[in-house]
Structures are given as C-alpha cells and as structure tokens.
mmCIF file of C-alpha atoms in Angstrom:
data_model
loop_
_atom_site.group_PDB
_atom_site.id
_atom_site.type_symbol
_atom_site.label_atom_id
_atom_site.label_comp_id
_atom_site.label_asym_id
_atom_site.label_seq_id
_atom_site.Cartn_x
_atom_site.Cartn_y
_atom_site.Cartn_z
ATOM 1 C CA UNK A 1 -15.669 -19.747 0.210
ATOM 2 C CA UNK A 2 -12.362 -18.156 1.140
ATOM 3 C CA UNK A 3 -12.371 -16.198 -2.127
ATOM 4 C CA UNK A 4 -15.255 -14.135 -0.727
ATOM 5 C CA UNK A 5 -12.900 -12.708 1.899
ATOM 6 C CA UNK A 6 -10.231 -12.082 -0.707
ATOM 7 C CA UNK A 7 -12.835 -10.209 -2.755
ATOM 8 C CA UNK A 8 -13.590 -8.027 0.272
ATOM 9 C CA UNK A 9 -9.863 -7.312 0.512
ATOM 10 C CA UNK A 10 -9.950 -6.142 -3.108
ATOM 11 C CA UNK A 11 -12.780 -3.742 -2.321
ATOM 12 C CA UNK A 12 -10.845 -2.453 0.718
ATOM 13 C CA UNK A 13 -7.654 -1.889 -1.299
ATOM 14 C CA UNK A 14 -9.364 0.607 -3.624
ATOM 15 C CA UNK A 15 -10.439 3.295 -1.084
ATOM 16 C CA UNK A 16 -7.229 2.954 0.928
ATOM 17 C CA UNK A 17 -5.267 3.349 -2.302
ATOM 18 C CA UNK A 18 -7.347 6.394 -3.191
ATOM 19 C CA UNK A 19 -6.579 7.944 0.196
ATOM 20 C CA UNK A 20 -2.883 7.083 -0.216
ATOM 21 C CA UNK A 21 -2.530 8.747 -3.627
ATOM 22 C CA UNK A 22 -4.619 11.794 -2.726
ATOM 23 C CA UNK A 23 -2.885 12.390 0.589
ATOM 24 C CA UNK A 24 0.509 11.860 -1.043
ATOM 25 C CA UNK A 25 -0.051 14.583 -3.648
ATOM 26 C CA UNK A 26 -2.329 16.676 -1.458
ATOM 27 C CA UNK A 27 0.307 17.192 1.233
ATOM 28 C CA UNK A 28 2.738 18.253 -1.486
ATOM 29 C CA UNK A 29 0.411 20.731 -3.209
ATOM 30 C CA UNK A 30 -1.428 22.117 -0.195
ATOM 31 C CA UNK A 31 1.372 22.154 2.360
ATOM 32 C CA UNK A 32 4.969 21.836 1.178
ATOM 33 C CA UNK A 33 4.575 23.892 -2.016
ATOM 34 C CA UNK A 34 2.988 26.733 -0.051
ATOM 35 C CA UNK A 35 5.785 27.008 2.520
ATOM 36 C CA UNK A 36 7.795 30.110 1.575
ATOM 37 C CA UNK A 37 11.297 28.832 2.264
ATOM 38 C CA UNK A 38 14.152 27.614 0.088
ATOM 39 C CA UNK A 39 13.391 24.175 -1.438
ATOM 40 C CA UNK A 40 16.369 22.444 0.187
ATOM 41 C CA UNK A 41 14.935 23.174 3.662
ATOM 42 C CA UNK A 42 11.610 21.469 2.945
ATOM 43 C CA UNK A 43 12.950 17.883 3.188
ATOM 44 C CA UNK A 44 14.174 18.777 6.683
ATOM 45 C CA UNK A 45 10.584 19.552 7.681
ATOM 46 C CA UNK A 46 9.418 16.297 6.118
ATOM 47 C CA UNK A 47 12.225 14.426 7.871
ATOM 48 C CA UNK A 48 11.279 15.965 11.204
ATOM 49 C CA UNK A 49 7.651 14.846 10.791
ATOM 50 C CA UNK A 50 8.803 11.338 9.838
ATOM 51 C CA UNK A 51 11.122 11.305 12.833
ATOM 52 C CA UNK A 52 8.280 12.229 15.174
ATOM 53 C CA UNK A 53 6.273 9.254 13.895
ATOM 54 C CA UNK A 54 9.318 6.979 13.891
ATOM 55 C CA UNK A 55 10.105 7.804 17.512
ATOM 56 C CA UNK A 56 6.849 6.166 18.583
ATOM 57 C CA UNK A 57 6.530 3.641 15.720
ATOM 58 C CA UNK A 58 9.946 2.670 14.276
ATOM 59 C CA UNK A 59 8.332 0.042 12.024
ATOM 60 C CA UNK A 60 6.735 2.844 9.984
ATOM 61 C CA UNK A 61 10.166 4.001 8.793
ATOM 62 C CA UNK A 62 12.518 2.567 6.185
ATOM 63 C CA UNK A 63 11.792 -0.090 3.586
ATOM 64 C CA UNK A 64 9.850 -2.285 5.991
ATOM 65 C CA UNK A 65 10.684 -5.586 4.320
ATOM 66 C CA UNK A 66 11.570 -7.162 7.655
ATOM 67 C CA UNK A 67 8.191 -6.120 9.018
ATOM 68 C CA UNK A 68 6.475 -7.629 5.976
ATOM 69 C CA UNK A 69 8.350 -10.868 6.664
ATOM 70 C CA UNK A 70 7.133 -10.842 10.259
ATOM 71 C CA UNK A 71 3.557 -10.378 9.030
ATOM 72 C CA UNK A 72 3.941 -13.306 6.614
ATOM 73 C CA UNK A 73 5.157 -15.450 9.513
ATOM 74 C CA UNK A 74 2.127 -14.390 11.574
ATOM 75 C CA UNK A 75 4.187 -12.588 14.217
ATOM 76 C CA UNK A 76 2.466 -9.184 14.070
ATOM 77 C CA UNK A 77 -0.685 -8.440 16.066
ATOM 78 C CA UNK A 78 -3.757 -6.958 14.396
ATOM 79 C CA UNK A 79 -3.434 -3.561 16.093
ATOM 80 C CA UNK A 80 0.143 -3.083 14.849
ATOM 81 C CA UNK A 81 -0.691 -3.981 11.238
ATOM 82 C CA UNK A 82 -3.780 -1.760 11.128
ATOM 83 C CA UNK A 83 -1.872 1.182 12.615
ATOM 84 C CA UNK A 84 1.062 0.746 10.239
ATOM 85 C CA UNK A 85 -1.250 1.127 7.213
ATOM 86 C CA UNK A 86 -1.964 4.739 8.201
ATOM 87 C CA UNK A 87 1.490 5.549 9.557
ATOM 88 C CA UNK A 88 3.267 4.308 6.424
ATOM 89 C CA UNK A 89 1.037 6.506 4.261
ATOM 90 C CA UNK A 90 2.018 9.458 6.444
ATOM 91 C CA UNK A 91 5.768 8.769 6.521
ATOM 92 C CA UNK A 92 5.943 8.119 2.773
ATOM 93 C CA UNK A 93 4.002 11.285 2.006
ATOM 94 C CA UNK A 94 6.078 13.447 4.357
ATOM 95 C CA UNK A 95 9.329 12.092 2.921
ATOM 96 C CA UNK A 96 8.717 12.308 -0.817
ATOM 97 C CA UNK A 97 6.231 15.169 -0.980
ATOM 98 C CA UNK A 98 8.669 17.407 0.884
ATOM 99 C CA UNK A 99 11.331 16.721 -1.747
ATOM 100 C CA UNK A 100 13.141 13.974 0.119
ATOM 101 C CA UNK A 101 14.705 10.974 -1.574
ATOM 102 C CA UNK A 102 12.660 7.812 -1.925
ATOM 103 C CA UNK A 103 10.188 5.880 -4.012
ATOM 104 C CA UNK A 104 6.656 4.572 -3.725
ATOM 105 C CA UNK A 105 7.192 0.950 -4.778
ATOM 106 C CA UNK A 106 8.413 -0.375 -1.419
ATOM 107 C CA UNK A 107 5.939 1.646 0.669
ATOM 108 C CA UNK A 108 3.055 0.519 -1.563
ATOM 109 C CA UNK A 109 4.012 -3.109 -0.992
ATOM 110 C CA UNK A 110 4.278 -2.442 2.734
ATOM 111 C CA UNK A 111 0.877 -0.751 2.976
ATOM 112 C CA UNK A 112 -0.738 -3.551 0.968
ATOM 113 C CA UNK A 113 0.920 -6.210 3.119
ATOM 114 C CA UNK A 114 -0.293 -4.628 6.364
ATOM 115 C CA UNK A 115 -3.752 -4.127 4.883
ATOM 116 C CA UNK A 116 -3.885 -7.758 3.791
ATOM 117 C CA UNK A 117 -2.596 -8.931 7.152
ATOM 118 C CA UNK A 118 -5.284 -6.913 8.927
ATOM 119 C CA UNK A 119 -8.025 -8.339 6.707
ATOM 120 C CA UNK A 120 -6.695 -11.888 7.039
ATOM 121 C CA UNK A 121 -6.457 -11.701 10.824
ATOM 122 C CA UNK A 122 -9.979 -10.290 11.196
ATOM 123 C CA UNK A 123 -11.409 -12.873 8.790
ATOM 124 C CA UNK A 124 -9.622 -15.718 10.568
ATOM 125 C CA UNK A 125 -10.908 -14.512 13.939
ATOM 126 C CA UNK A 126 -14.555 -14.616 12.871
ATOM 127 C CA UNK A 127 -14.371 -17.477 10.342
ATOM 128 C CA UNK A 128 -11.447 -19.725 11.380
ATOM 129 C CA UNK A 129 -12.823 -22.748 9.535
ATOM 130 C CA UNK A 130 -12.908 -20.844 6.207
ATOM 131 C CA UNK A 131 -9.873 -18.568 6.463
ATOM 132 C CA UNK A 132 -7.306 -21.096 7.629
ATOM 133 C CA UNK A 133 -4.136 -19.257 6.535
ATOM 134 C CA UNK A 134 -4.487 -15.532 7.315
ATOM 135 C CA UNK A 135 -0.790 -15.023 6.511
ATOM 136 C CA UNK A 136 -1.553 -15.599 2.822
ATOM 137 C CA UNK A 137 -3.582 -12.381 2.879
ATOM 138 C CA UNK A 138 -0.348 -10.478 3.485
ATOM 139 C CA UNK A 139 1.047 -11.543 0.109
ATOM 140 C CA UNK A 140 -2.244 -11.111 -1.701
ATOM 141 C CA UNK A 141 -2.828 -7.682 -0.120
ATOM 142 C CA UNK A 142 0.650 -6.610 -1.139
ATOM 143 C CA UNK A 143 -0.057 -7.549 -4.743
ATOM 144 C CA UNK A 144 -3.628 -6.276 -4.928
ATOM 145 C CA UNK A 145 -2.832 -2.905 -3.403
ATOM 146 C CA UNK A 146 0.145 -2.240 -5.659
ATOM 147 C CA UNK A 147 -1.762 -3.466 -8.720
ATOM 148 C CA UNK A 148 -4.435 -0.868 -8.001
ATOM 149 C CA UNK A 149 -2.360 2.181 -7.097
ATOM 150 C CA UNK A 150 0.255 1.564 -9.796
ATOM 151 C CA UNK A 151 -1.986 0.052 -12.501
ATOM 152 C CA UNK A 152 0.456 -2.850 -12.734
ATOM 153 C CA UNK A 153 -1.464 -6.101 -12.216
ATOM 154 C CA UNK A 154 0.744 -8.420 -14.267
ATOM 155 C CA UNK A 155 3.986 -7.342 -12.614
ATOM 156 C CA UNK A 156 2.427 -7.828 -9.196
ATOM 157 C CA UNK A 157 1.177 -11.311 -10.053
ATOM 158 C CA UNK A 158 4.574 -12.383 -11.345
ATOM 159 C CA UNK A 159 6.301 -10.934 -8.305
ATOM 160 C CA UNK A 160 4.331 -12.937 -5.753
ATOM 161 C CA UNK A 161 4.394 -16.194 -7.722
ATOM 162 C CA UNK A 162 8.185 -15.805 -7.919
ATOM 163 C CA UNK A 163 8.429 -15.004 -4.205
ATOM 164 C CA UNK A 164 6.382 -18.013 -3.182
ATOM 165 C CA UNK A 165 7.653 -20.303 -5.983
ATOM 166 C CA UNK A 166 4.059 -21.499 -6.285
ATOM 167 C CA UNK A 167 0.838 -20.862 -8.190
ATOM 168 C CA UNK A 168 -1.445 -21.795 -5.299
ATOM 169 C CA UNK A 169 -2.344 -18.139 -4.625
ATOM 170 C CA UNK A 170 -2.951 -17.309 -8.289
ATOM 171 C CA UNK A 171 -6.770 -17.294 -8.024
ATOM 172 C CA UNK A 172 -6.956 -14.876 -5.053
ATOM 173 C CA UNK A 173 -4.143 -12.784 -6.547
ATOM 174 C CA UNK A 174 -6.058 -12.329 -9.787
ATOM 175 C CA UNK A 175 -9.330 -11.659 -7.969
ATOM 176 C CA UNK A 176 -7.960 -9.011 -5.584
ATOM 177 C CA UNK A 177 -5.840 -7.342 -8.271
ATOM 178 C CA UNK A 178 -8.775 -7.260 -10.696
ATOM 179 C CA UNK A 179 -11.191 -5.744 -8.194
ATOM 180 C CA UNK A 180 -8.622 -3.228 -6.967
ATOM 181 C CA UNK A 181 -7.736 -2.212 -10.532
ATOM 182 C CA UNK A 182 -11.386 -1.904 -11.527
ATOM 183 C CA UNK A 183 -11.973 0.914 -9.026
ATOM 184 C CA UNK A 184 -8.658 2.749 -9.513
ATOM 185 C CA UNK A 185 -8.722 3.468 -13.248
ATOM 186 C CA UNK A 186 -9.036 7.250 -12.879
ATOM 187 C CA UNK A 187 -5.984 7.850 -10.687
ATOM 188 C CA UNK A 188 -2.526 6.440 -10.015
ATOM 189 C CA UNK A 189 0.282 6.883 -7.520
ATOM 190 C CA UNK A 190 2.493 7.592 -10.531
ATOM 191 C CA UNK A 191 1.491 11.116 -11.528
ATOM 192 C CA UNK A 192 3.042 11.028 -15.022
ATOM 193 C CA UNK A 193 1.677 7.597 -15.920
ATOM 194 C CA UNK A 194 0.000 7.608 -19.337
ATOM 195 C CA UNK A 195 -3.448 6.141 -19.905
ATOM 196 C CA UNK A 196 -2.174 3.182 -21.918
ATOM 197 C CA UNK A 197 0.702 2.142 -24.173
ATOM 198 C CA UNK A 198 -0.848 3.931 -27.160
ATOM 199 C CA UNK A 199 -0.449 7.263 -25.333
ATOM 200 C CA UNK A 200 3.195 6.662 -24.586
ATOM 201 C CA UNK A 201 5.789 8.534 -26.667
#
C-alpha cells in the first residue's frame, strides 16, 4: 500500500523538475543574457539575489547536505521543507544562470530530498498506519528527482543503496525513478546531454 504514495511522489517529481529546468534556463536567457553590462558583473547580481534569499532562509544556500541529513532524521518541519523546494530552485538558478560558479548535482539532490520529505510528512499525517517511515521519502525523493531531471536512474539507484547500505528501498526507488523518468524524456537539466549513447561522439 505504501508504494501508492511513492508513486504519487514520482508524479510530483516530474512537474517540479520541469519547473526547475525551465526556470533555470529561462532566467539565464530572458534576464541575465539581456542585461547590457560586462559579463563579470552579472554573477554579482546573481549573488546579491541569492544573498537576499539567504538572509531570510540560510538553509537555501550552500550544498545543503546538513539540511538533507536533518530531513532524514525527521528534524525538519513540513513548512520548512516545502519552502526550501522553491527557494533552492531560485538560489541555484540565480547563481549559475548569472555565470557564477556551481553545479546542479547537489542542488538537485537537495530539491528532491525536500520534495520527498514534504510528501512523506503529508502522507504520514493522513495515513500514519500505511506510511510509517516518512523519512525514507527523503532518500527516495532525492533519487527520483535527480533521475528525472538528469536522466540518470541507475546512478541514482546505486547512490542511495550505497548510502543506506541496504536494498530495502529498492522497490520504491525504482518506482519513483521510473515514473519521474517517464515524464521527463523531452528535457534535461543538462543542456548539452545527448539523446542516448548512440548520439554521443
């Protein structure tokens, strides 16, 4: 029965991932590229916007691995996790799309973890007898979200099974990653990613 809620998480990962990728590149093309200043000043604008968010929500800045750990331990309230999904998309987009230094791997894991934590907490609240370990949704959300936005399901599966040193989450991991990947075939967070290995030089 619990797999039903994991399946819902998979369906949630797809539209959030779509928003993430489109906002990420949209803010670059429609905002930063159109600012008529020297390129080395643009990261300062992005940094200022990130700083404004970070002043009120410090957890939305940096790698966020400590925050993910807190979510896994069940120490983050629902409102914080749900808010951090949106704020991390904003801070990542402002940083990298402005020309700042950074990657999308860590932020994608963070967004997925907060998304999974939100879904797990809500599911546990309404169905406590079925969803007994909402913290597991953090790990599964992290994997499913990254599998979708990066088109990398196998790497994500291996990562979480290594992290947990267990195969107990393999079924929900495969389910969420599969559903997320199914609806994200036409776009990716990696702009230069080829369609498949046969298209790779």
